[in-house]
Coordinates of C-alpha atoms in Angstrom, one line a residue:
Chain A
X79 CA -96.9 -9.1 -20.5
X80 CA -97.2 -8.7 -24.7
X81 CA -99.7 -6.3 -25.9
X82 CA -102.9 -7.9 -27.3
X83 CA -102.3 -10.1 -23.7
X84 CA -102.3 -6.9 -21.7
X85 CA -105.8 -5.6 -23.9
X86 CA -107.6 -7.9 -23.2
X87 CA -107.3 -8.1 -19.3
X88 CA -107.5 -4.2 -19.0
X89 CA -111.1 -4.4 -21.4
X90 CA -112.3 -7.2 -19.2
X91 CA -111.3 -5.4 -16.3
X92 CA -113.8 -1.8 -17.6
X93 CA -115.8 -4.5 -19.2
X94 CA -116.2 -2.2 -22.3
X95 CA -114.4 -2.0 -25.8
X96 CA -114.3 2.1 -25.5
X97 CA -111.1 3.5 -27.1
X98 CA -111.2 7.4 -25.8
X99 CA -109.1 9.0 -28.8
X100 CA -107.0 12.6 -28.1
X101 CA -106.9 14.5 -31.1
X102 CA -107.0 17.9 -29.8
X103 CA -108.0 21.0 -31.6
X104 CA -107.6 24.6 -31.1
X105 CA -110.6 25.6 -32.5
X106 CA -112.5 23.0 -30.2
X107 CA -110.8 23.5 -27.0
X108 CA -112.8 24.8 -23.9
X109 CA -112.9 28.2 -23.4
X110 CA -111.1 28.5 -20.2
X111 CA -108.1 26.4 -21.5
X112 CA -107.4 28.6 -23.7
X113 CA -107.4 31.7 -21.9
X114 CA -105.1 30.4 -19.8
X115 CA -102.5 28.9 -22.4
X116 CA -102.9 31.4 -25.1
X117 CA -100.0 33.6 -25.6
X118 CA -100.0 33.8 -30.0
X119 CA -97.1 30.9 -30.3
X120 CA -96.9 27.2 -31.1
X121 CA -95.7 26.5 -27.6
X122 CA -99.0 28.1 -25.9
X123 CA -101.1 26.3 -27.6
X124 CA -99.0 22.5 -27.5
X125 CA -99.3 23.4 -23.8
X126 CA -102.9 23.4 -24.1
X127 CA -103.0 20.6 -26.0
X128 CA -100.9 18.5 -23.7
X129 CA -103.2 20.3 -20.4
X130 CA -106.6 19.2 -21.6
X131 CA -105.2 15.6 -23.1
X132 CA -104.4 15.3 -19.5
X133 CA -107.4 16.3 -17.7
X134 CA -109.7 14.1 -20.1
X135 CA -107.0 11.5 -19.2
X136 CA -107.9 12.1 -15.5
X137 CA -111.5 11.9 -16.2
X138 CA -111.5 8.5 -18.5
X139 CA -108.8 6.5 -16.9
X140 CA -110.8 4.4 -14.6
X141 CA -113.5 3.8 -17.0
X142 CA -111.4 2.5 -20.0
X143 CA -109.1 0.4 -21.3
X144 CA -107.0 2.4 -23.5
X145 CA -106.7 6.0 -25.4
X146 CA -105.3 7.1 -29.0
X147 CA -103.5 10.2 -29.1
X148 CA -103.6 11.2 -32.6
X149 CA -100.0 12.3 -33.9
X150 CA -101.0 14.8 -36.5
X151 CA -102.5 17.5 -34.4
X152 CA -99.3 17.2 -31.4
X153 CA -97.4 17.8 -34.9
X154 CA -99.3 20.6 -36.0
X155 CA -97.7 22.3 -33.3
X156 CA -94.0 21.4 -34.2
X157 CA -91.8 20.7 -31.7
X158 CA -93.1 21.7 -29.1
X159 CA -96.4 20.3 -29.9
X160 CA -94.0 16.7 -29.5
X161 CA -93.0 17.4 -26.4
X162 CA -97.2 17.7 -25.0
X163 CA -97.0 14.2 -27.1
X164 CA -94.6 12.7 -24.8
X165 CA -96.2 14.2 -21.7
X166 CA -99.4 12.6 -22.5
X167 CA -97.8 9.3 -23.4
X168 CA -96.9 9.3 -20.0
X169 CA -99.6 10.5 -18.2
X170 CA -102.0 8.2 -20.0
X171 CA -99.0 5.5 -18.5
X172 CA -99.0 6.8 -15.4
X173 CA -103.1 6.7 -15.2
X174 CA -102.6 2.9 -16.1
X175 CA -104.1 3.3 -19.6
X176 CA -102.5 1.4 -22.4
X177 CA -101.9 3.5 -25.4
X178 CA -102.3 3.3 -28.9
X179 CA -100.1 6.1 -30.9
X180 CA -102.1 6.9 -33.6
X181 CA -99.2 8.4 -36.5
X182 CA -99.7 5.8 -39.6
X183 CA -96.6 5.1 -39.8
X184 CA -94.6 3.5 -43.0
X185 CA -91.2 3.7 -44.4
X186 CA -88.4 1.0 -45.6
X187 CA -85.8 -0.8 -44.3
X188 CA -83.4 1.3 -41.5
X189 CA -86.1 4.2 -41.9
X190 CA -88.8 2.2 -40.7
X191 CA -86.9 0.6 -37.5
X192 CA -86.0 4.4 -36.7
X193 CA -90.0 5.0 -36.6
X194 CA -90.6 2.0 -34.5
X195 CA -88.0 1.9 -32.2
X196 CA -89.3 6.2 -31.6
X197 CA -92.4 4.5 -30.7
X198 CA -91.7 1.6 -28.4
X199 CA -88.4 1.1 -27.3
X200 CA -86.6 4.1 -28.0
X201 CA -83.4 3.9 -30.2
X202 CA -80.4 2.9 -29.2
X203 CA -77.7 4.4 -28.6
X204 CA -73.7 4.0 -27.5
X205 CA -75.1 0.4 -25.7
X206 CA -78.2 2.5 -23.7
X207 CA -82.0 3.0 -24.5
X208 CA -83.1 6.3 -24.8
X209 CA -87.3 6.3 -24.7
X210 CA -89.0 8.4 -26.9
X211 CA -92.8 8.0 -27.1
X212 CA -93.4 4.8 -25.0
X213 CA -96.3 3.4 -26.6
X214 CA -98.4 0.2 -26.0
X215 CA -98.9 0.4 -29.6
X216 CA -98.7 2.0 -33.2
X217 CA -100.4 2.5 -36.2
X218 CA -99.1 1.4 -39.5
X219 CA -99.6 1.9 -43.1
X220 CA -99.2 -1.0 -45.5
X221 CA -98.9 0.0 -48.7
X222 CA -94.6 -0.4 -49.2
X223 CA -95.0 -3.9 -48.1
X224 CA -94.0 -6.6 -46.4
X225 CA -90.1 -5.9 -46.2
X226 CA -91.3 -2.1 -44.8
X227 CA -93.8 -3.9 -42.2
X228 CA -91.1 -6.3 -40.3
X229 CA -89.3 -3.4 -38.7
X230 CA -92.4 -2.9 -37.1
X231 CA -93.3 -6.1 -36.3
X232 CA -89.6 -7.1 -35.3
X233 CA -89.0 -4.2 -32.9
X234 CA -92.6 -4.1 -31.4
X235 CA -92.1 -8.4 -30.6
X236 CA -88.6 -7.3 -28.9
X237 CA -90.4 -5.0 -26.9
X238 CA -93.5 -7.3 -26.6
X239 CA -95.8 -4.1 -27.6
X240 CA -98.4 -4.3 -30.8
X241 CA -99.4 -2.4 -33.7
X242 CA -102.6 -2.2 -35.7
X243 CA -102.1 -2.5 -39.5
X244 CA -104.3 -0.3 -42.1
X245 CA -106.5 -3.0 -43.4
X246 CA -110.1 -0.9 -44.2
X247 CA -109.8 2.8 -43.3
X248 CA -113.1 4.3 -42.2
X249 CA -113.3 7.5 -44.6
X250 CA -115.4 7.6 -47.3
X251 CA -113.0 7.3 -50.3
X252 CA -111.3 4.5 -49.1
X253 CA -112.2 2.4 -51.7
X254 CA -110.6 4.0 -54.3
X255 CA -107.3 2.1 -54.1
X256 CA -108.6 -0.8 -50.5
X257 CA -111.7 -1.8 -53.4
X258 CA -109.5 -3.1 -56.2
X259 CA -110.1 -6.1 -57.0
X260 CA -107.5 -8.9 -57.7
X261 CA -107.0 -12.3 -57.7
X262 CA -110.6 -12.2 -57.2
X263 CA -110.2 -10.0 -53.5
X264 CA -110.1 -6.5 -52.7
X265 CA -107.0 -4.9 -52.0
X266 CA -108.0 -4.8 -47.9
X267 CA -108.8 -8.1 -48.2
X268 CA -104.8 -8.9 -49.4
X269 CA -104.1 -7.3 -46.2
X270 CA -106.1 -8.5 -44.2
X271 CA -104.3 -12.0 -45.3
X272 CA -100.9 -10.6 -44.5
X273 CA -101.9 -9.5 -41.0
X274 CA -102.7 -12.8 -40.2
X275 CA -99.2 -14.6 -41.5
X276 CA -98.0 -11.4 -39.3
X277 CA -100.0 -12.2 -36.8
X278 CA -99.2 -15.7 -36.3
X279 CA -96.2 -15.9 -35.1
X280 CA -97.1 -13.5 -32.3
X281 CA -99.4 -15.6 -31.2
X282 CA -99.2 -15.9 -27.0
X283 CA -101.2 -18.4 -24.6
X284 CA -104.2 -16.8 -24.8
X285 CA -104.4 -17.2 -28.4
X286 CA -103.9 -13.4 -29.4
X287 CA -101.3 -12.0 -32.0
X288 CA -99.8 -8.7 -31.2
X289 CA -99.9 -7.3 -35.1
X290 CA -103.9 -6.2 -34.8
X291 CA -106.0 -4.2 -37.7
X292 CA -107.6 -0.9 -38.3
X293 CA -110.9 -1.5 -39.6
X294 CA -113.5 1.2 -40.3
X295 CA -117.0 1.4 -38.2
X296 CA -118.2 2.7 -42.0
X297 CA -117.8 -0.5 -43.3
X298 CA -120.4 -3.0 -41.0
X299 CA -120.5 -5.9 -43.3
X300 CA -116.2 -5.8 -44.1
X301 CA -115.9 -6.3 -40.0
X302 CA -117.9 -8.8 -39.9
X303 CA -116.3 -10.1 -43.1
X304 CA -112.8 -9.7 -42.0
X305 CA -113.5 -10.7 -37.8
X306 CA -113.8 -14.7 -39.4
X307 CA -110.7 -14.2 -41.3
X308 CA -108.6 -12.8 -38.2
X309 CA -110.1 -14.2 -35.1
X310 CA -106.6 -13.9 -33.4
X311 CA -106.2 -10.1 -34.2
X312 CA -107.3 -7.3 -32.2
X313 CA -109.3 -5.2 -34.2
X314 CA -108.8 -1.2 -33.7
X315 CA -112.1 0.6 -34.8
X316 CA -112.1 4.1 -35.5
X317 CA -115.5 6.2 -37.4
X318 CA -117.6 5.6 -34.4
X319 CA -119.7 8.5 -33.6
X320 CA -119.0 11.7 -35.6
X321 CA -117.9 9.9 -38.6
X322 CA -121.1 7.6 -38.8
X323 CA -120.8 4.2 -37.5
X324 CA -123.4 3.6 -34.9
X325 CA -123.2 1.1 -32.0
X326 CA -125.3 -1.2 -34.4
X327 CA -122.4 -1.0 -37.3
X328 CA -119.5 -2.3 -34.9
X329 CA -121.2 -4.8 -33.5
X330 CA -119.9 -7.3 -35.9
X331 CA -116.3 -6.4 -34.8
X332 CA -116.9 -8.6 -31.4
X333 CA -115.2 -11.7 -30.5
X334 CA -116.9 -13.4 -27.0
X335 CA -117.2 -11.7 -24.1
X336 CA -116.6 -8.8 -25.4
X337 CA -113.0 -8.6 -26.8
X338 CA -111.3 -8.8 -29.9
X339 CA -112.1 -5.1 -31.1
X340 CA -111.1 -1.7 -29.5
X341 CA -113.7 1.0 -31.1
X342 CA -112.1 4.6 -30.8
X343 CA -114.3 7.6 -30.5
X344 CA -112.6 11.0 -30.2
X345 CA -114.9 14.1 -30.8
X346 CA -117.8 12.3 -29.6
X347 CA -116.1 11.8 -26.5
X348 CA -113.7 14.6 -25.6
X349 CA -115.6 17.8 -27.8
X350 CA -119.5 17.6 -26.5
X351 CA -119.6 20.9 -25.5
X352 CA -119.5 24.1 -27.5
X353 CA -116.1 26.0 -26.7
X354 CA -117.6 28.8 -23.8
X355 CA -119.3 25.6 -21.9
X356 CA -117.9 26.0 -18.3
X357 CA -119.2 22.4 -17.0
X358 CA -116.9 21.3 -20.0
X359 CA -115.5 18.2 -17.8
X360 CA -119.1 17.0 -17.0
X361 CA -120.1 17.0 -20.4
X362 CA -117.3 14.5 -20.9
X363 CA -118.7 12.4 -18.4
X364 CA -122.1 12.3 -19.6
X365 CA -120.6 11.4 -23.1
X366 CA -118.5 8.9 -21.9
X367 CA -121.1 7.0 -19.6
X368 CA -122.8 7.2 -22.9
X369 CA -121.0 6.0 -25.2
X370 CA -119.8 2.9 -22.3
X371 CA -123.1 2.2 -22.3
X372 CA -124.2 2.0 -26.1
X373 CA -121.2 -0.1 -26.6
X374 CA -122.0 -2.4 -23.8
X375 CA -125.3 -3.4 -25.0
X376 CA -123.6 -4.9 -28.6
X377 CA -120.3 -5.7 -27.6
X378 CA -121.6 -8.5 -24.7
X379 CA -118.7 -7.5 -22.3
Chain B
X229 CA -93.3 30.8 -58.3
X230 CA -94.9 27.4 -57.4
X231 CA -92.7 24.0 -56.9
X232 CA -92.4 22.3 -60.0
X233 CA -91.2 25.8 -61.6
X234 CA -88.9 26.7 -59.5
X235 CA -87.7 22.6 -59.0
X236 CA -87.3 23.1 -63.1
X237 CA -85.5 26.3 -62.7
X238 CA -82.8 24.9 -59.6
X239 CA -82.3 21.8 -61.7
X240 CA -81.5 23.9 -65.1
X241 CA -78.9 26.4 -63.0
X242 CA -77.5 23.2 -61.3
X243 CA -77.4 21.5 -64.8
X244 CA -78.1 18.1 -62.4
X245 CA -80.6 15.8 -60.8
X246 CA -78.9 15.2 -58.2
X247 CA -81.2 15.3 -54.8
X248 CA -79.1 14.6 -51.8
X249 CA -80.9 13.3 -48.3
X250 CA -80.4 13.5 -45.3
X251 CA -81.0 10.6 -43.0
X252 CA -78.3 11.1 -40.4
X253 CA -77.3 7.9 -38.5
X254 CA -75.8 7.8 -35.2
X255 CA -73.6 5.0 -35.6
X256 CA -72.4 6.8 -39.0
X257 CA -71.5 9.7 -38.1
X258 CA -67.8 11.1 -38.2
X259 CA -66.3 10.2 -34.8
X260 CA -65.4 13.9 -34.7
X261 CA -68.9 15.4 -34.6
X262 CA -69.9 12.2 -32.3
X263 CA -67.1 13.1 -29.6
X264 CA -68.2 17.4 -29.8
X265 CA -72.0 16.7 -29.0
X266 CA -72.4 13.1 -27.4
X267 CA -73.6 13.6 -23.4
X268 CA -75.6 10.4 -23.1
X269 CA -79.3 12.4 -23.9
X270 CA -81.4 12.3 -26.9
X271 CA -80.8 16.1 -27.1
X272 CA -77.5 15.6 -27.8
X273 CA -77.7 13.6 -31.0
X274 CA -80.4 15.6 -32.1
X275 CA -77.7 18.6 -32.1
X276 CA -75.0 16.2 -33.6
X277 CA -77.7 15.3 -36.5
X278 CA -78.3 19.0 -37.1
X279 CA -74.7 19.9 -36.8
X280 CA -73.2 17.4 -39.3
X281 CA -76.8 18.0 -42.0
X282 CA -76.3 21.7 -42.2
X283 CA -72.4 21.1 -42.6
X284 CA -73.4 18.5 -45.8
X285 CA -76.5 21.4 -47.2
X286 CA -73.0 23.9 -46.8
X287 CA -71.1 21.5 -48.8
X288 CA -74.0 20.5 -51.6
X289 CA -75.5 24.0 -51.8
X290 CA -74.2 25.4 -54.4
X291 CA -74.1 22.4 -56.7
X292 CA -77.5 20.7 -56.6
X293 CA -81.3 22.1 -56.4
X294 CA -82.9 20.3 -53.6
X295 CA -82.7 18.4 -50.6
X296 CA -84.5 15.2 -49.1
X297 CA -84.6 15.0 -44.7
X298 CA -86.0 11.9 -43.9
X299 CA -88.0 13.0 -40.7
X300 CA -88.3 9.1 -39.4
X301 CA -84.2 9.8 -38.1
X302 CA -85.3 13.5 -36.8
X303 CA -87.7 11.8 -34.7
X304 CA -85.7 9.1 -33.4
X305 CA -84.6 11.8 -31.4
X306 CA -88.0 13.1 -29.6
X307 CA -89.1 16.6 -29.6
X308 CA -85.3 17.3 -29.9
X309 CA -84.9 16.1 -33.3
X310 CA -87.9 17.5 -34.6
X311 CA -86.3 20.7 -33.4
X312 CA -83.0 20.1 -35.4
X313 CA -85.4 19.0 -38.4
X314 CA -86.5 22.3 -38.2
X315 CA -83.4 23.9 -38.0
X316 CA -82.1 21.8 -40.9
X317 CA -85.0 22.5 -43.2
X318 CA -84.2 25.9 -42.2
X319 CA -80.6 26.2 -43.2
X320 CA -81.4 24.5 -46.0
X321 CA -83.6 27.5 -46.9
X322 CA -80.9 30.1 -46.1
X323 CA -78.6 28.2 -48.5
X324 CA -81.1 28.7 -51.7
X325 CA -81.8 25.1 -51.4
X326 CA -85.1 23.3 -52.2
X327 CA -86.1 20.9 -49.8
X328 CA -88.4 17.7 -49.5
X329 CA -89.8 16.8 -45.7
X330 CA -89.8 12.7 -46.4
X331 CA -92.6 11.7 -43.8
X332 CA -94.8 9.7 -45.7
X333 CA -97.8 11.2 -44.1
X334 CA -101.3 9.7 -44.8
X335 CA -104.1 10.8 -42.9
X336 CA -108.0 11.6 -43.1
X337 CA -109.9 15.1 -43.5
X338 CA -108.6 16.9 -41.0
X339 CA -105.8 15.3 -39.2
X340 CA -104.6 15.5 -42.8
X341 CA -104.9 18.8 -42.9
X342 CA -102.6 19.0 -39.9
X343 CA -100.0 17.5 -41.1
X344 CA -100.2 19.3 -44.6
X345 CA -100.5 22.8 -42.7
X346 CA -97.5 21.7 -40.0
X347 CA -95.3 20.7 -43.7
X348 CA -96.2 24.0 -45.6
X349 CA -97.8 26.6 -44.1
X350 CA -98.1 26.2 -40.7
X351 CA -101.5 26.2 -38.9
X352 CA -103.5 29.5 -38.7
X353 CA -104.5 30.0 -34.6
X354 CA -106.5 33.2 -34.0
X355 CA -106.1 34.5 -37.5
X356 CA -102.4 34.6 -37.7
X357 CA -100.0 31.7 -38.8
X358 CA -97.5 29.6 -36.8
X359 CA -94.9 28.3 -39.3
X360 CA -93.9 24.9 -38.6
X361 CA -91.5 23.0 -40.5
X362 CA -91.7 25.2 -44.0
X363 CA -90.8 22.6 -46.3
X364 CA -91.4 23.4 -49.8
X365 CA -93.1 19.9 -50.3
X366 CA -93.8 16.4 -48.6
X367 CA -93.9 12.7 -49.6
X368 CA -97.8 11.5 -48.9
X369 CA -98.9 7.4 -49.0
X370 CA -101.7 6.9 -51.1
X371 CA -103.3 4.0 -49.3
X372 CA -105.8 5.9 -47.4
X373 CA -107.7 6.9 -51.3
X374 CA -108.5 10.5 -52.4
X375 CA -110.2 12.4 -49.7
X376 CA -107.2 11.3 -48.1
X377 CA -104.8 12.8 -50.6
X378 CA -106.8 16.3 -51.1
X379 CA -106.4 18.1 -47.6
X380 CA -102.1 17.7 -48.6
X381 CA -103.3 18.7 -52.4
X382 CA -105.4 21.4 -51.6
X383 CA -102.7 22.9 -48.8
X384 CA -100.1 22.3 -51.0
X385 CA -101.9 24.5 -54.0
X386 CA -103.3 27.0 -51.8
X387 CA -98.9 27.6 -50.5
X388 CA -97.8 26.9 -54.1
X389 CA -95.6 23.9 -52.8
X390 CA -95.8 20.3 -53.9
X391 CA -96.1 16.7 -53.2
X392 CA -94.6 13.5 -54.6
X393 CA -97.2 10.8 -53.9
X394 CA -95.4 6.9 -53.2
X395 CA -96.5 5.4 -56.4
X396 CA -93.4 1.9 -56.8
X397 CA -91.2 2.2 -54.0
X398 CA -87.7 1.2 -53.8
X399 CA -87.7 -1.7 -51.7
X400 CA -87.3 -5.0 -52.7
X401 CA -90.5 -6.6 -51.4
X402 CA -92.5 -3.2 -52.8
X403 CA -94.9 -5.1 -55.2
X404 CA -96.7 -7.7 -52.4
X405 CA -99.3 -5.1 -53.0
X406 CA -98.0 -2.5 -55.5
X407 CA -98.1 -4.9 -57.9
X408 CA -101.5 -6.6 -57.5
X409 CA -103.1 -6.5 -61.1
X410 CA -106.6 -5.1 -61.4
X411 CA -108.7 -4.4 -63.9
X412 CA -106.0 -5.3 -66.2
X413 CA -103.1 -2.8 -64.1
X414 CA -101.4 -3.2 -61.3
X415 CA -102.2 -1.1 -58.1
X416 CA -99.2 1.1 -58.4
X417 CA -100.6 1.8 -61.8
X418 CA -103.5 2.6 -60.4
X419 CA -102.4 5.0 -58.3
X420 CA -100.3 6.6 -61.0
X421 CA -103.7 7.0 -62.6
X422 CA -104.7 9.1 -59.4
X423 CA -101.6 11.2 -59.9
X424 CA -102.2 12.3 -63.5
X425 CA -105.9 13.1 -62.6
X426 CA -104.9 15.0 -58.9
X427 CA -101.5 16.8 -61.2
X428 CA -103.6 18.2 -64.0
X429 CA -105.4 21.0 -62.5
X430 CA -101.9 22.2 -60.6
X431 CA -100.3 22.4 -64.4
X432 CA -99.3 26.1 -64.7
X433 CA -97.7 27.7 -67.9
X434 CA -94.4 25.5 -68.6
X435 CA -96.2 22.7 -68.4
X436 CA -95.5 20.9 -65.2
X437 CA -97.9 20.6 -62.0
X438 CA -96.9 20.6 -58.5
X439 CA -98.1 16.7 -57.7
X440 CA -95.5 14.2 -58.5
X441 CA -94.4 10.7 -58.3
X442 CA -91.9 8.8 -56.0
X443 CA -90.6 5.7 -58.2
X444 CA -87.7 3.1 -57.2
X445 CA -84.8 2.8 -59.5
X446 CA -84.8 -0.6 -58.5
X447 CA -87.8 -0.7 -60.9
X448 CA -86.4 0.6 -64.0
X449 CA -89.2 -0.9 -66.9
X450 CA -91.4 1.4 -64.3
X451 CA -89.7 4.4 -64.5
X452 CA -90.4 4.5 -68.1
X453 CA -93.7 2.9 -68.2
X454 CA -94.9 5.9 -65.6
X455 CA -93.2 8.6 -67.5
X456 CA -95.2 8.4 -70.4
X457 CA -98.3 8.0 -68.3
X458 CA -97.3 11.2 -66.4
X459 CA -95.2 13.4 -68.7
X460 CA -95.9 16.4 -66.4
X461 CA -95.2 15.2 -63.2
X462 CA -91.9 16.0 -61.1
X463 CA -90.6 12.3 -60.2
X464 CA -88.5 11.9 -56.8
X465 CA -86.1 8.4 -57.6
X466 CA -85.1 6.8 -54.3
X467 CA -82.9 3.8 -54.3
X468 CA -80.5 5.2 -56.3
X469 CA -76.8 4.2 -55.0
X470 CA -76.8 2.2 -51.3
X471 CA -79.6 0.6 -52.4
X472 CA -78.9 -0.8 -56.1
X473 CA -80.4 1.2 -58.3
X474 CA -77.7 2.7 -61.1
X475 CA -77.5 5.7 -63.5
X476 CA -78.6 3.3 -66.3
X477 CA -81.4 2.6 -64.2
X478 CA -82.5 6.0 -64.0
X479 CA -82.5 6.9 -66.9
X480 CA -85.5 6.5 -67.9
X481 CA -87.2 8.9 -65.4
X482 CA -86.2 12.2 -67.0
X483 CA -87.5 14.0 -70.1
X484 CA -85.9 16.2 -72.3
X485 CA -82.9 18.5 -71.1
X486 CA -82.6 16.3 -67.9
X487 CA -85.6 17.5 -66.8
X488 CA -88.4 15.9 -64.5
X489 CA -86.9 13.6 -62.4
X490 CA -84.8 14.4 -59.1
X491 CA -82.3 11.0 -58.5
X492 CA -81.7 10.7 -54.7
X493 CA -79.2 9.5 -52.5
X494 CA -78.5 9.9 -49.0
X495 CA -75.6 7.2 -47.6
X496 CA -73.9 7.7 -50.9
X497 CA -73.3 11.1 -50.6
X498 CA -73.6 11.9 -47.0
X499 CA -71.6 9.1 -45.7
X500 CA -69.1 7.9 -47.6
X501 CA -66.7 7.3 -45.6
X502 CA -65.8 5.3 -42.3
X503 CA -67.1 7.2 -38.7
X504 CA -63.3 7.9 -37.8
X505 CA -62.2 9.6 -41.7
X506 CA -60.7 13.3 -40.1
X507 CA -61.2 14.0 -43.8
X508 CA -65.0 13.2 -44.1
X509 CA -65.7 16.6 -45.4
X510 CA -63.7 16.2 -48.6
X511 CA -64.8 12.5 -48.9
X512 CA -68.1 14.0 -49.2
X513 CA -67.4 16.3 -51.9
X514 CA -65.6 13.7 -53.8
X515 CA -69.1 11.4 -53.5
X516 CA -70.8 14.6 -54.7
X517 CA -68.8 15.4 -57.6
X518 CA -68.5 12.2 -58.7
X519 CA -72.0 11.5 -58.2
X520 CA -73.4 14.7 -60.3
X521 CA -70.5 13.4 -63.3
X522 CA -72.7 9.7 -63.3
X523 CA -76.1 11.6 -63.9
X524 CA -75.5 14.0 -66.1
X525 CA -73.7 11.5 -68.3
X526 CA -77.6 10.1 -68.4
X527 CA -79.9 12.6 -67.3
X528 CA -79.0 15.1 -70.5
X529 CA -78.5 18.3 -68.3

């Protein structure tokens, strides 16, 4: 079953659009986990990240459809961090969650294929496929243009996986280039129109396609504008919570039945406690339920 | 000493602007190396990549200033690939080469900091710095805007490292967004003007700054245009050789004395032989000398 269909099924099943972002940061981890793994090496830190993220996965598994590990924090631990990332992605799958690997990859030709195969299928060597990340979907940067995005689209299509193209990012300064107006339309709209085109050939019987768009919660007007331009694409909406986007802000992202968008919250769910809090799992559960209730009230699930 | 000064010194010393791209591909590796390491695992492939790249480093070490490992091919081998990448970067340093880590990273806020610290300094944990890639410079994607690029600039500045911002990429379809005209100028020119601004505060006594630009050899007219706009930035010029850029095409990239640009060749240097060639090291040496001679004739070193 293709990614977009799986995502629609999963969001329908859990009845809410929350995506839990897994952005482990050493200084925010529970003191109890730090004390267990800290040994002054990157390997110790990577193991702490893995243990923490898998605990979060266990807490959220039956309540949400999808989790989004942020590759940068794992890369910060070097090769051991990537072992942790691999184990976190595997754990998410084993708990029945869909995964968005947030690594914002982008490059040309066979280089893009290498990234895409790593994300989805694993590369083919001597006729065998060797899995790497096994993600269900990947975030992709469009700056290099269509022929650079194509290998991601092709590899995703072959393996029934999804991509989320960066359209309008959630950061305060995202407009510097994304808002430049050309031919009467801002750059992000040109990118969105390309997403619409790329998505078209991936549409399945339910109407959804597997080429989605990243659009920040901090831009409610653009969410509404792009929702009507991209009626068949899933949106990944970052910037909710810690970055300032509210539940009301993300309302325009949804189509009927609360489908069409997943709203990411990272720190708001995973770090709603000071590191010394012994009841941190309970704090995560509470934050999770509050956020789900908030999002349900606007999504219409 | 800052990156741009080190690069100027190194290019002056070797007397040519060649950058050797390390893009290992299983199907192109010498049969002899494949046979030694192939064991049907990603680890075996990663070890073959490492052995091959370190051999290339040994061959080119005294003849060129800089090498550029492409992160995607290492990522394709999963965590073991990143061990190989780490060893390749260390080997390059130990042979006195400067390194450009080509991973085209880009993200916001603390996420960008995580990537930048991984590239340059290693992250700080409990007051200790734990090295990760130890690269001298990094390629960065500008689509997310100034506040997203800033953590890369800040971390580079603190550690005297360099960044190369993607301005005009070498692929055929790079114009889709990069050529969109806004306020009378194409997008890539807006990005170049931001590069000029970002570079200004990093300029050292020699006049160079540590914020460079990636501009493809396949766009000679833009190389000339951007050379005059960015007189204090180093250019990283991909697309020479296998991608179609000629020595004549890259001529406009140079300032006097053959400084100001490094011209990357990957396949042209590292894979000028069929896999079954037993004398593949000799073939690399020959390709290296031919390419150096070609580039010297236009660079004016």
